[in-house]
Structure formats: C-alpha cells, structure tokens
CSV table of C-alpha atoms and ligand atoms in Angstrom, one decimal:
chain,number,residue,atom,x,y,z
A,1,MET,CA,0.0,0.0,0.0
A,2,GLU,CA,3.1,2.3,-0.1
A,3,ARG,CA,2.5,5.2,-2.5
A,4,VAL,CA,5.3,6.5,-4.6
A,5,ASN,CA,6.7,10.1,-4.5
A,6,ALA,CA,5.9,11.6,-7.9
A,7,TRP,CA,9.2,13.6,-8.1
A,8,THR,CA,11.2,10.3,-8.2
A,9,THR,CA,9.3,9.2,-11.3
A,10,TYR,CA,10.0,12.3,-13.5
A,11,LYS,CA,12.7,12.3,-16.1
A,12,LYS,CA,14.2,15.7,-17.0
A,13,ARG,CA,11.7,16.6,-19.7
A,14,GLU,CA,8.6,15.7,-17.5
A,15,GLU,CA,10.1,17.6,-14.6
A,16,LYS,CA,10.3,20.7,-16.8
A,17,LYS,CA,6.6,20.4,-17.6
A,18,VAL,CA,5.8,20.1,-13.9
A,19,MET,CA,7.8,23.5,-13.4
A,20,ASP,CA,6.2,25.1,-16.4
A,21,LEU,CA,2.7,24.2,-15.2
A,22,GLY,CA,3.5,25.6,-11.8
A,23,LYS,CA,4.4,28.8,-13.4
A,24,ALA,CA,1.2,29.1,-15.3
A,25,TYR,CA,-0.8,28.3,-12.2
A,26,ARG,CA,1.0,31.0,-10.3
A,27,ALA,CA,-0.2,33.6,-12.9
A,28,PHE,CA,-3.7,32.3,-12.5
A,29,LEU,CA,-3.5,32.6,-8.7
A,30,ASP,CA,-2.2,36.1,-8.9
A,31,ASN,CA,-4.8,37.2,-11.4
A,32,GLY,CA,-7.6,35.4,-9.5
A,33,LYS,CA,-7.7,36.4,-5.9
A,34,THR,CA,-11.6,36.5,-5.8
A,35,GLU,CA,-14.3,34.4,-7.2
A,36,ARG,CA,-15.1,37.1,-9.6
A,37,GLU,CA,-11.5,37.4,-10.8
A,38,CYS,CA,-11.3,33.7,-11.3
A,39,VAL,CA,-14.4,33.7,-13.4
A,40,ARG,CA,-12.8,36.4,-15.5
A,41,GLU,CA,-9.6,34.3,-15.9
A,42,ALA,CA,-11.5,31.2,-16.7
A,43,ILE,CA,-13.3,33.1,-19.5
A,44,ARG,CA,-10.1,34.6,-20.9
A,45,LEU,CA,-8.3,31.3,-20.9
A,46,THR,CA,-11.1,29.3,-22.5
A,47,GLU,CA,-12.3,32.0,-25.0
A,48,LYS,CA,-8.8,31.6,-26.6
A,49,ALA,CA,-9.5,27.9,-26.9
A,50,GLY,CA,-12.8,28.5,-28.8
A,51,TYR,CA,-15.4,28.5,-25.9
A,52,VAL,CA,-18.4,30.6,-26.3
A,53,ASP,CA,-21.1,31.8,-24.0
A,54,LEU,CA,-24.0,29.2,-23.9
A,55,ALA,CA,-26.5,32.1,-24.0
A,56,LYS,CA,-25.1,33.0,-27.5
A,57,ALA,CA,-25.2,29.6,-29.0
A,58,GLU,CA,-28.5,28.9,-30.7
A,59,THR,CA,-27.9,25.2,-31.2
A,60,LEU,CA,-25.2,22.8,-30.1
A,61,LYS,CA,-23.5,19.8,-31.6
A,62,ALA,CA,-20.8,17.3,-30.6
A,63,GLY,CA,-17.4,19.0,-30.3
A,64,ASP,CA,-18.8,22.5,-29.3
A,65,ARG,CA,-17.3,24.2,-26.3
A,66,VAL,CA,-19.4,26.5,-24.2
A,67,TYR,CA,-19.4,28.3,-20.8
A,68,VAL,CA,-22.1,29.3,-18.5
A,69,ASN,CA,-21.4,32.4,-16.4
A,70,THR,CA,-23.5,32.6,-13.2
A,71,MET,CA,-23.5,36.3,-12.0
A,72,GLY,CA,-19.8,36.6,-12.6
A,73,LYS,CA,-19.1,34.5,-9.5
A,74,ALA,CA,-19.5,30.9,-10.7
A,75,ILE,CA,-18.9,29.4,-14.1
A,76,GLN,CA,-19.4,26.0,-15.9
A,77,LEU,CA,-17.3,24.9,-18.9
A,78,TYR,CA,-18.6,22.1,-21.2
A,79,ILE,CA,-17.3,20.2,-24.1
A,80,ILE,CA,-20.2,18.4,-26.0
A,81,GLY,CA,-19.5,14.8,-26.4
A,82,GLN,CA,-20.7,12.2,-29.0
A,83,GLU,CA,-23.1,10.3,-26.9
A,84,PRO,CA,-26.5,11.8,-25.9
A,85,LEU,CA,-26.5,13.5,-22.5
A,86,GLU,CA,-29.0,11.0,-21.1
A,87,LYS,CA,-26.1,8.5,-20.9
A,88,GLY,CA,-24.5,10.8,-18.3
A,89,ILE,CA,-21.6,13.2,-18.5
A,90,ASN,CA,-18.2,13.4,-16.9
A,91,ILE,CA,-17.9,16.3,-14.3
A,92,VAL,CA,-15.0,17.8,-12.4
A,93,GLY,CA,-16.1,20.4,-9.9
A,94,ALA,CA,-14.1,22.8,-7.6
A,95,HIS,CA,-14.8,26.0,-5.8
A,96,ILE,CA,-13.2,29.4,-6.5
A,97,ASP,CA,-14.1,31.3,-3.2
A,98,SER,CA,-11.4,31.3,-0.6
A,99,PRO,CA,-11.3,32.4,3.2
A,100,ARG,CA,-10.9,36.1,3.6
A,101,MET,CA,-12.4,39.1,5.3
A,102,ASP,CA,-15.2,41.1,3.6
A,103,ILE,CA,-15.8,44.8,4.1
A,104,LYS,CA,-19.1,45.5,5.8
A,105,GLN,CA,-21.8,47.6,4.3
A,106,ASN,CA,-21.2,50.6,6.7
A,107,PRO,CA,-17.5,50.1,7.2
A,108,LEU,CA,-15.6,53.4,7.4
A,109,TYR,CA,-14.9,55.0,10.7
A,110,GLU,CA,-12.3,57.1,12.4
A,111,ASP,CA,-10.8,56.5,15.9
A,112,SER,CA,-7.9,58.4,17.5
A,113,ASP,CA,-6.7,59.8,14.2
A,114,LEU,CA,-6.7,56.5,12.3
A,115,ALA,CA,-9.4,55.6,9.7
A,116,TYR,CA,-10.6,52.0,9.5
A,117,LEU,CA,-12.7,49.7,7.3
A,118,ASP,CA,-14.8,47.3,9.5
A,119,THR,CA,-14.8,43.7,8.2
A,120,HIS,CA,-16.7,40.4,8.7
A,121,TYR,CA,-14.5,37.4,8.1
A,122,TYR,CA,-15.6,34.9,5.5
A,123,GLY,CA,-15.1,31.1,5.8
A,124,GLY,CA,-13.1,29.2,8.5
A,125,ILE,CA,-10.0,31.3,9.5
A,126,LYS,CA,-7.7,31.4,12.4
A,127,LYS,CA,-8.2,35.1,13.2
A,128,TYR,CA,-4.9,35.5,14.7
A,129,GLN,CA,-3.2,34.7,11.3
A,130,TRP,CA,-4.7,37.9,9.7
A,131,VAL,CA,-3.0,40.5,11.7
A,132,THR,CA,0.3,42.3,10.9
A,133,LEU,CA,0.1,41.2,7.2
A,134,PRO,CA,0.2,43.5,4.2
A,135,LEU,CA,-3.4,43.1,2.8
A,136,ALA,CA,-5.1,44.2,-0.4
A,137,LEU,CA,-8.6,45.1,-1.4
A,138,HIS,CA,-10.3,43.4,-4.3
A,139,GLY,CA,-13.8,43.8,-5.4
A,140,VAL,CA,-16.6,45.8,-7.0
A,141,VAL,CA,-18.6,48.9,-6.1
A,142,ALA,CA,-22.1,48.9,-7.8
A,143,LYS,CA,-23.5,52.4,-8.1
A,144,LYS,CA,-27.0,53.5,-8.2
A,145,ASP,CA,-26.7,54.5,-11.9
A,146,GLY,CA,-26.1,50.8,-12.7
A,147,THR,CA,-22.2,51.2,-13.3
A,148,VAL,CA,-19.9,48.7,-11.6
A,149,VAL,CA,-16.5,49.9,-10.7
A,150,ASP,CA,-13.6,47.4,-10.2
A,151,VAL,CA,-11.4,48.0,-7.2
A,152,VAL,CA,-7.9,46.6,-6.7
A,153,ILE,CA,-5.6,48.2,-4.2
A,154,GLY,CA,-2.4,46.8,-2.9
A,155,GLU,CA,-1.1,44.5,-5.7
A,156,ASP,CA,1.0,46.9,-7.8
A,157,GLU,CA,4.4,47.5,-6.5
A,158,ASP,CA,3.7,51.2,-6.1
A,159,ASP,CA,0.2,50.7,-4.5
A,160,PRO,CA,-0.1,51.2,-0.8
A,161,VAL,CA,-1.2,48.2,1.3
A,162,LEU,CA,-3.5,48.0,4.3
A,163,GLY,CA,-3.6,45.8,7.4
A,164,VAL,CA,-4.8,44.8,10.8
A,165,SER,CA,-2.6,45.7,13.9
A,166,ASP,CA,-1.7,43.4,16.8
A,167,LEU,CA,-0.8,44.4,20.4
A,168,LEU,CA,3.0,44.6,21.1
A,169,ILE,CA,4.4,41.7,23.1
A,170,HIS,CA,5.4,43.9,26.0
A,171,LEU,CA,1.8,44.7,26.8
A,172,SER,CA,0.4,41.3,25.9
A,173,ALA,CA,0.5,39.4,29.3
A,174,ALA,CA,-3.3,39.2,29.4
A,175,GLN,CA,-3.7,38.5,25.7
A,176,MET,CA,-1.2,35.7,25.7
A,177,ASP,CA,-3.2,33.9,28.4
A,178,LYS,CA,-6.3,33.8,26.1
A,179,LYS,CA,-7.5,30.8,24.0
A,180,ALA,CA,-6.2,31.0,20.4
A,181,SER,CA,-9.9,31.2,19.1
A,182,VAL,CA,-10.3,34.6,20.9
A,183,VAL,CA,-6.9,36.0,21.2
A,184,ILE,CA,-7.9,38.2,18.1
A,185,GLU,CA,-11.7,38.7,18.1
A,186,GLY,CA,-13.7,38.7,14.9
A,187,GLU,CA,-14.8,42.3,15.6
A,188,ALA,CA,-11.2,43.4,16.0
A,189,LEU,CA,-10.3,42.5,12.5
A,190,ASP,CA,-10.6,46.1,11.3
A,191,VAL,CA,-8.3,47.3,8.5
A,192,ILE,CA,-6.3,50.5,9.0
A,193,VAL,CA,-6.7,52.6,5.9
A,194,GLY,CA,-5.5,56.0,6.8
A,195,GLY,CA,-3.8,58.4,9.4
A,196,LYS,CA,-3.7,61.8,7.8
A,197,PRO,CA,-6.4,64.4,8.7
A,198,GLN,CA,-7.8,66.5,5.9
A,199,LYS,CA,-7.1,70.2,6.7
A,200,ASP,CA,-10.1,72.5,7.4
A,201,VAL,CA,-12.3,69.7,8.2
A,202,GLU,CA,-13.4,69.5,11.9
A,203,LYS,CA,-15.4,66.3,12.2
A,204,GLU,CA,-13.6,63.1,11.4
A,205,PRO,CA,-10.9,64.7,9.3
A,206,VAL,CA,-8.9,61.3,8.6
A,207,LYS,CA,-12.1,59.7,7.4
A,208,ALA,CA,-12.9,62.8,5.2
A,209,ALA,CA,-9.4,62.4,3.7
A,210,ILE,CA,-10.0,58.8,2.8
A,211,LEU,CA,-13.4,59.6,1.4
A,212,ALA,CA,-11.8,62.2,-0.8
A,213,ILE,CA,-9.3,59.6,-2.1
A,214,LEU,CA,-12.1,57.1,-2.8
A,215,LYS,CA,-14.1,59.9,-4.7
A,216,GLU,CA,-11.1,60.9,-6.8
A,217,LYS,CA,-9.9,57.4,-7.6
A,218,TYR,CA,-13.3,55.5,-8.0
A,219,GLY,CA,-15.9,58.3,-8.1
A,220,MET,CA,-17.5,56.6,-5.1
A,221,GLU,CA,-19.5,58.2,-2.2
A,222,GLU,CA,-19.6,56.7,1.3
A,223,GLU,CA,-23.1,55.4,0.7
A,224,ASP,CA,-21.7,53.4,-2.3
A,225,PHE,CA,-20.2,50.9,0.2
A,226,LEU,CA,-23.9,49.8,0.7
A,227,SER,CA,-23.8,48.1,-2.6
A,228,ALA,CA,-20.2,47.1,-2.8
A,229,GLU,CA,-18.5,43.6,-2.5
A,230,ILE,CA,-15.0,44.2,-1.4
A,231,GLU,CA,-12.7,41.4,-0.1
A,232,VAL,CA,-9.6,41.8,2.1
A,233,VAL,CA,-7.0,39.3,0.9
A,234,PRO,CA,-3.2,38.9,1.5
A,235,ALA,CA,-1.3,41.4,-0.7
A,236,GLY,CA,1.3,40.2,-3.1
A,237,LYS,CA,2.0,37.4,-5.5
A,238,SER,CA,2.5,33.7,-5.0
A,239,ARG,CA,6.1,32.5,-4.8
A,240,ASP,CA,8.0,29.3,-5.4
A,241,PHE,CA,8.5,27.7,-2.1
A,242,GLY,CA,11.5,25.7,-0.9
A,243,LEU,CA,15.3,25.9,-2.0
A,244,ASP,CA,14.4,23.2,-4.6
A,245,ARG,CA,11.4,25.2,-5.8
A,246,SER,CA,9.3,22.1,-5.5
A,247,MET,CA,6.4,23.9,-3.9
A,248,ILE,CA,4.2,27.1,-4.3
A,249,ILE,CA,3.2,29.3,-1.5
A,250,GLY,CA,0.1,31.4,-2.3
A,251,TYR,CA,-3.2,32.8,-1.2
A,252,GLY,CA,-6.3,30.6,-2.0
A,253,HIS,CA,-4.8,27.3,-3.1
A,254,ASP,CA,-8.1,26.1,-1.5
A,255,ASP,CA,-9.5,25.6,-4.0
A,256,ARG,CA,-8.0,27.4,-6.9
A,257,VAL,CA,-5.4,24.8,-7.4
A,258,CYS,CA,-8.1,22.3,-8.2
A,259,ALA,CA,-10.0,24.9,-10.2
A,260,TYR,CA,-6.9,25.6,-12.3
A,261,ALA,CA,-6.2,21.9,-12.7
A,262,GLN,CA,-9.7,21.5,-14.1
A,263,ILE,CA,-9.5,24.3,-16.5
A,264,GLU,CA,-6.1,23.0,-17.7
A,265,ALA,CA,-7.5,19.5,-18.1
A,266,MET,CA,-10.3,20.9,-20.2
A,267,LEU,CA,-8.0,22.9,-22.4
A,268,GLN,CA,-5.9,19.8,-23.0
A,269,ILE,CA,-8.9,17.9,-24.4
A,270,THR,CA,-8.7,18.9,-28.1
A,271,GLU,CA,-10.6,15.9,-29.4
A,272,THR,CA,-14.4,15.3,-29.3
A,273,PRO,CA,-14.8,13.1,-26.2
A,274,LYS,CA,-17.3,10.2,-26.1
A,275,TYR,CA,-19.2,11.7,-23.2
A,276,THR,CA,-19.8,15.4,-22.5
A,277,CYS,CA,-17.2,16.9,-20.2
A,278,CYS,CA,-18.1,19.5,-17.6
A,279,CYS,CA,-16.1,21.7,-15.4
A,280,ILE,CA,-17.8,23.4,-12.5
A,281,LEU,CA,-16.2,26.3,-10.7
A,282,ALA,CA,-18.6,27.1,-7.8
A,283,ASP,CA,-18.7,30.1,-5.3
A,284,LYS,CA,-19.7,30.1,-1.6
A,285,GLU,CA,-18.2,26.6,-0.7
A,286,GLU,CA,-16.4,28.1,2.3
A,287,ILE,CA,-19.8,29.1,3.8
A,288,GLY,CA,-21.8,26.1,3.0
A,289,SER,CA,-22.4,26.4,-0.8
A,290,VAL,CA,-25.5,28.6,-0.2
A,291,GLY,CA,-26.8,31.6,-2.2
A,292,ALA,CA,-27.5,31.9,-5.9
A,293,THR,CA,-23.8,31.4,-6.9
A,294,GLY,CA,-23.3,28.5,-4.4
A,295,MET,CA,-23.4,24.9,-5.6
A,296,GLN,CA,-26.9,24.4,-3.9
A,297,ALA,CA,-28.3,26.8,-6.4
A,298,ARG,CA,-29.6,24.9,-9.4
A,299,TYR,CA,-27.3,26.5,-12.1
A,300,PHE,CA,-25.8,23.2,-13.0
A,301,GLU,CA,-29.1,21.4,-13.5
A,302,ASN,CA,-30.4,24.4,-15.3
A,303,ALA,CA,-27.4,24.5,-17.7
A,304,MET,CA,-27.9,20.8,-18.4
A,305,ALA,CA,-31.5,21.4,-19.4
A,306,GLU,CA,-30.5,24.4,-21.6
A,307,ILE,CA,-27.7,22.2,-23.3
A,308,MET,CA,-30.1,19.3,-23.9
A,309,ASP,CA,-32.6,21.7,-25.3
A,310,LYS,CA,-30.0,23.2,-27.7
A,311,LEU,CA,-29.0,19.7,-28.8
A,312,GLY,CA,-32.7,18.9,-29.4
A,313,GLU,CA,-32.6,16.2,-26.7
A,314,TYR,CA,-34.5,17.8,-23.9
A,315,SER,CA,-37.3,16.1,-21.9
A,316,GLU,CA,-37.7,16.2,-18.1
A,317,LEU,CA,-37.0,12.4,-18.0
A,318,LYS,CA,-33.9,12.6,-20.2
A,319,LEU,CA,-32.6,15.4,-17.9
A,320,ARG,CA,-33.1,13.3,-14.8
A,321,ARG,CA,-31.4,10.3,-16.5
A,322,ALA,CA,-28.5,12.6,-17.5
A,323,LEU,CA,-28.0,13.8,-14.0
A,324,SER,CA,-28.2,10.4,-12.3
A,325,ASN,CA,-26.0,8.6,-14.9
A,326,SER,CA,-23.2,11.1,-14.6
A,327,ARG,CA,-19.8,10.5,-13.0
A,328,MET,CA,-18.1,13.3,-10.9
A,329,LEU,CA,-14.8,14.2,-9.3
A,330,SER,CA,-15.5,16.7,-6.6
A,331,CYS,CA,-12.1,18.5,-6.7
A,332,ASP,CA,-11.2,20.0,-3.5
A,333,VAL,CA,-7.9,20.3,-1.4
A,334,SER,CA,-7.0,17.8,1.2
A,335,ALA,CA,-5.0,18.4,4.4
A,336,GLY,CA,-1.4,17.7,3.7
A,337,PHE,CA,0.4,15.5,6.3
A,338,ASP,CA,2.4,17.9,8.5
A,339,PRO,CA,5.3,16.4,10.5
A,340,SER,CA,5.1,19.3,12.8
A,341,TYR,CA,1.5,18.4,13.7
A,342,ALA,CA,1.8,14.6,13.2
A,343,ALA,CA,-0.5,13.9,16.2
A,344,SER,CA,-3.5,15.2,14.3
A,345,PHE,CA,-3.0,12.7,11.4
A,346,GLU,CA,-3.3,9.0,11.0
A,347,LYS,CA,-0.3,8.3,8.8
A,348,LYS,CA,-1.5,5.3,6.9
A,349,ASN,CA,-4.5,7.4,5.7
A,350,ALA,CA,-3.1,10.9,5.2
A,351,ALA,CA,-2.2,12.8,2.1
A,352,PHE,CA,1.5,13.6,1.6
A,353,LEU,CA,2.8,16.5,-0.4
A,354,GLY,CA,4.4,15.1,-3.5
A,355,LYS,CA,2.6,11.7,-3.6
A,356,GLY,CA,0.2,12.8,-6.3
A,357,VAL,CA,-3.4,13.7,-6.5
A,358,CYS,CA,-5.4,12.5,-3.6
A,359,PHE,CA,-8.8,10.7,-3.4
A,360,ASN,CA,-10.9,11.0,-0.4
A,361,LYS,CA,-13.6,8.2,-0.3
A,362,PHE,CA,-15.3,10.2,2.5
A,363,THR,CA,-15.0,13.4,4.4
A,364,GLY,CA,-17.2,14.6,7.1
A,365,ALA,CA,-16.8,14.8,11.0
A,366,ARG,CA,-17.2,12.3,13.9
A,367,GLY,CA,-19.0,9.3,12.4
A,368,LYS,CA,-18.5,10.5,8.8
A,369,SER,CA,-21.3,13.0,9.6
A,370,GLY,CA,-22.2,15.0,6.5
A,371,SER,CA,-19.9,12.9,4.2
A,372,ASN,CA,-20.4,11.9,0.6
A,373,ASP,CA,-19.1,8.3,1.0
A,374,ALA,CA,-18.1,7.2,-2.5
A,375,ASN,CA,-19.1,3.7,-3.7
A,376,ALA,CA,-16.5,1.0,-3.7
A,377,GLU,CA,-17.5,0.0,-7.3
A,378,TYR,CA,-16.9,3.6,-8.5
A,379,ILE,CA,-13.5,3.7,-6.8
A,380,GLY,CA,-12.6,0.4,-8.5
A,381,LYS,CA,-13.4,1.9,-11.9
A,382,LEU,CA,-11.4,5.0,-11.1
A,383,ARG,CA,-8.4,3.0,-10.1
A,384,ALA,CA,-8.4,1.3,-13.4
A,385,ILE,CA,-8.6,4.7,-15.2
A,386,MET,CA,-5.9,6.3,-13.2
A,387,GLU,CA,-3.5,3.4,-13.6
A,388,GLU,CA,-4.3,3.3,-17.4
A,389,GLY,CA,-3.5,7.0,-17.5
A,390,LYS,CA,-0.2,6.5,-15.5
A,391,VAL,CA,-1.5,9.0,-12.9
A,392,ILE,CA,0.3,9.0,-9.5
A,393,TYR,CA,-2.4,9.1,-6.8
A,394,GLN,CA,-2.9,8.5,-3.1
A,395,THR,CA,-5.9,8.0,-0.9
A,396,ALA,CA,-6.5,9.8,2.4
A,397,GLU,CA,-9.1,11.2,4.9
A,398,LEU,CA,-9.0,14.5,6.6
A,399,GLY,CA,-7.0,13.9,9.7
A,400,LYS,CA,-7.4,11.3,12.5
A,401,VAL,CA,-10.9,10.0,13.5
A,402,ASP,CA,-12.7,12.5,15.8
A,403,VAL,CA,-10.0,15.2,15.4
A,404,GLY,CA,-12.2,17.4,13.2
A,405,GLY,CA,-13.6,17.3,9.7
A,406,GLY,CA,-14.8,19.2,6.7
A,407,GLY,CA,-17.0,19.0,3.7
A,408,THR,CA,-17.1,19.9,-0.1
A,409,ILE,CA,-19.5,20.2,-2.9
A,410,ALA,CA,-19.6,16.4,-3.3
A,411,TYR,CA,-22.8,15.7,-1.4
A,412,ILE,CA,-24.7,18.3,-3.4
A,413,CYS,CA,-24.1,16.6,-6.8
A,414,ALA,CA,-24.7,13.1,-5.1
A,415,LEU,CA,-28.3,14.3,-4.6
A,416,TYR,CA,-28.9,13.6,-8.2
A,417,GLY,CA,-27.9,10.1,-7.7
A,418,MET,CA,-24.6,10.3,-9.7
A,419,ASN,CA,-21.4,8.7,-8.5
A,420,VAL,CA,-19.2,11.3,-6.8
A,421,ILE,CA,-15.8,11.1,-5.1
A,422,ASP,CA,-13.6,13.8,-3.5
A,423,SER,CA,-10.2,14.2,-5.1
A,424,GLY,CA,-7.8,17.0,-5.0
A,425,VAL,CA,-4.3,18.4,-4.0
A,426,ALA,CA,-2.8,18.2,-0.5
A,427,VAL,CA,-2.2,21.5,1.1
A,428,LEU,CA,0.0,22.6,4.2
A,429,SER,CA,-1.4,25.5,6.3
A,430,MET,CA,-4.8,25.1,4.7
A,431,HIS,CA,-7.0,28.2,5.2
A,432,ALA,CA,-4.0,30.3,6.4
A,433,PRO,CA,-3.4,33.6,4.5
A,434,TRP,CA,-0.5,31.8,2.7
A,435,GLU,CA,-0.9,28.1,1.8
A,436,ILE,CA,1.6,25.6,0.4
A,437,ILE,CA,1.2,22.9,-2.3
A,438,SER,CA,3.6,20.7,-4.2
A,439,LYS,CA,4.0,21.4,-7.9
A,440,ALA,CA,4.0,17.6,-8.6
A,441,ASP,CA,0.6,17.2,-7.0
A,442,LEU,CA,-0.9,20.0,-9.3
A,443,TYR,CA,0.6,18.2,-12.2
A,444,GLU,CA,-0.8,14.8,-11.3
A,445,ALA,CA,-4.1,16.5,-10.7
A,446,VAL,CA,-4.2,17.8,-14.3
A,447,LYS,CA,-3.4,14.4,-15.5
A,448,ALA,CA,-6.0,12.8,-13.4
A,449,TYR,CA,-8.8,15.2,-14.3
A,450,ARG,CA,-8.0,14.8,-18.0
A,451,VAL,CA,-8.1,11.0,-18.1
A,452,PHE,CA,-11.2,11.1,-16.0
A,453,LEU,CA,-13.0,13.5,-18.3
A,454,VAL,CA,-12.1,11.5,-21.3
A,455,ASN,CA,-12.3,7.9,-20.1
A,456,ALA,CA,-14.9,7.8,-17.2
B,1,MN,MN1,-12.0,23.7,-0.4
B,2,MN,MN1,-11.8,25.4,2.5
C-alpha cells in the first residue's frame, strides 16, 4: 500500500513540464484572488480555445465548447461529447471562493486619528493569522446608476497596502493567556486605511481624507459601500517555495489549485470526447455552498437542461437520467500530512505533499457526519482509469478520527444520484493567508482530471 513520491518518477523533460505548469498556475492565482477574478480568468483562458457563452449559442453539436457564467461569480465549462447527455456526463467540480475578510456595508470610521474599514470574516479562519500582514482590497462597487467599478488596491508594487494591527508583546500578558480562538476577536479585524487628517475639516478629518481619495480614484461616495463587495486578501504574489522550488506558497490554493487543474485539463482535451465533459467552478463553498452562486443553487441542473434543449434532446425524464447517470470528481484540497503536527493525522490514511493527486472516499466529521461516502465499485473503476493514465495518486481522509472534519460540494451533486468522489491536492497550512502545495501534485491532478473526463 506504499505510495510513490511523484518527483522520483519524473525524467528531465517531464520535470520541466511540472515546473512550467507551476508557473502558469502561479499567474492564474495572482490574477484570480476573488471568485469574480477567477471567473474572468477562466473566460479569458477558454475563449482563446474557442469556448463561447452558452447564451449566445442557438444550437449545439458534438465538439462544441461553451461556458455558463453565473452572475460573474461561478462558471461552468462544457465540451459536448458524441453520446447523448442522457447517458450521463463526466464532471469535475471545484470552488473558487477562499477564506478572507469582507468589508461591511457601513465600514468606514475614524478612531484616535486613524481611519478603519470594518470587516466580517468569510469562511473558516484562524483570526490571529490575519494581523500584521500586508493586505489588499479586491472587489466591486455597484453604483445606483448601474455602473460597476472594479477595485484593486495593494497589488501593484507602487500601491499602498492595508492591514490589521496586533498588540505589542510587551503589553500582551493578558492577551497571551487567552485561548487561540479569541486571542484576536472577529470584531477586532478592522483594517487600517489612513492616518492623515484633511485640513479645514473638523469632524472626522482622517475619514474625510479617505473619502476624498475614494471619490477621486473610484468616483464613489460613502453610501456606495452599501452596494459594494470588497474582499480583503493577502497582498502580493504567490512564490516558489523551498530551496528546490518544488512547492508554491500562495493565497487561495483552497480551492483554486483544483480549479486551475480542471481548466487546464479541459483545455488539454482537443478531441471530441465520447461523453460530454463538464467543469464546474462554484462560489460560496467556504460558507456552505449557499446563495445563488453556491453549488446548492440549481445552475448546474439548469445549464444541463439548456444544453439538452439546444441539442434537441430535452425532456424532463432525459434530464433526470442525464443527471443520475453522470460521474463526478468533486475536486477540493485535502489536508497535507504535516510532520510538525503529526498527532492530528493517521499516517496510513493521510495525504502527503508530492505523492500525487489525492482521493478521499469520504470526508465529514465524527462518524462521517455530512460525508459523501463514495461507492467501492466507483472507486474500483477510477483506480483502473488512473492506472491506465499513469496517474500518481494517493488516498486519504481529513485527519485522525474525531480530530475534526470538513466538507465539499460532493454531497450536493450526489443528490442527483450520480457517482461522486472527492479528489484534490494536498495543502499545508490550509485556510491560512498563505498556503503551500507541491507542484508535482498539481501536475498529477491535471493528468487525473484529464483522463477522468475522457475515459470515465
Ligand atoms: Mn475547499
Ligand atoms: Mn476550504
């Protein structure tokens, strides 16, 4: 049952491919720090390869490539296959939202000659990790006149950055005795944005100066925060990690590493596949896949109905057959075994950095609660596909029994009665502002998703 380290299997030429893929992925990560930016990148990459908006395609035929854009925050890509959809399709699904802090609707205030933006954190974070870091703002401001302004501050080398302060160690005796979950309180995650009062303004002059800058740069008034979605994320680019450059440190590997692997796998399919291939990039996974852009919304099912209609194949019964006959890899990151925290893992069933794409038969917490537990028969079939495709893979579960748990979008697609299994890339420091993956695992994930899409 020993799994091989992928790096030991690469010859020179293949190792170069691994490194080149890592470089391309880093560009995707740097350009896609929010779900909106990831959707834009996905469209940019796929339109170059001939994908068109499904809404603009009147009819469809085998070989066509289309995308479905859901409110600019979730996207699906399809390659129409030779078989009718009612026989089922092959789906890879990941999420493109990541843990962060969101700016509140009434955020701007001044205290002691400093101006702040108040935030509400999004997803599961260790709050103490988000202080004393250079942070950037990414998002949109939707104005009353219908215009939408893009905001990105803190990424250009010449841009200013923002951040949350922490108490100096000299005065931290009481703070250091607190539990880690409350050592930094959620309401204390306020971002410092200014410290220079506007001359000739008496009331809140620092805030007034910040508002003047926002007006000048983005044409926005304070009230426009009411209809803004601005995310606070770590500022700066992803980097090669390790003296051997075998890894990448970056913001949002969860789950953009799987999202990128899926897009790359779709782009590598240049033939017309037997079964229709689908790549889902969902929003809101980190808060339970809720809302109109989360996986629980019916955009996947609706897109399938539209596609069947444009193929001249639609009926309610055929749609239901298409959904239940489909096969899916729910692609999400897994906890990488961390020798510094070995006690939280069970080593025989842990994912190791460098040992390839990881399959999780089940996730969940306690007695597998909330888990999509994949069928043995399905895993048997996947083993054959992976071995035939020379994919290096491992199997794991998320930590030791009863230590914790987690979930993905797998259970939502399983509601249609299709076969689903979790599969992804192992991450160190998952959900931290800067997470770490191995380039080899990304490379094996692309291989795995490609052979799955073509051969499942
Ligand atoms: Mn995830
Ligand atoms: Mn996550």
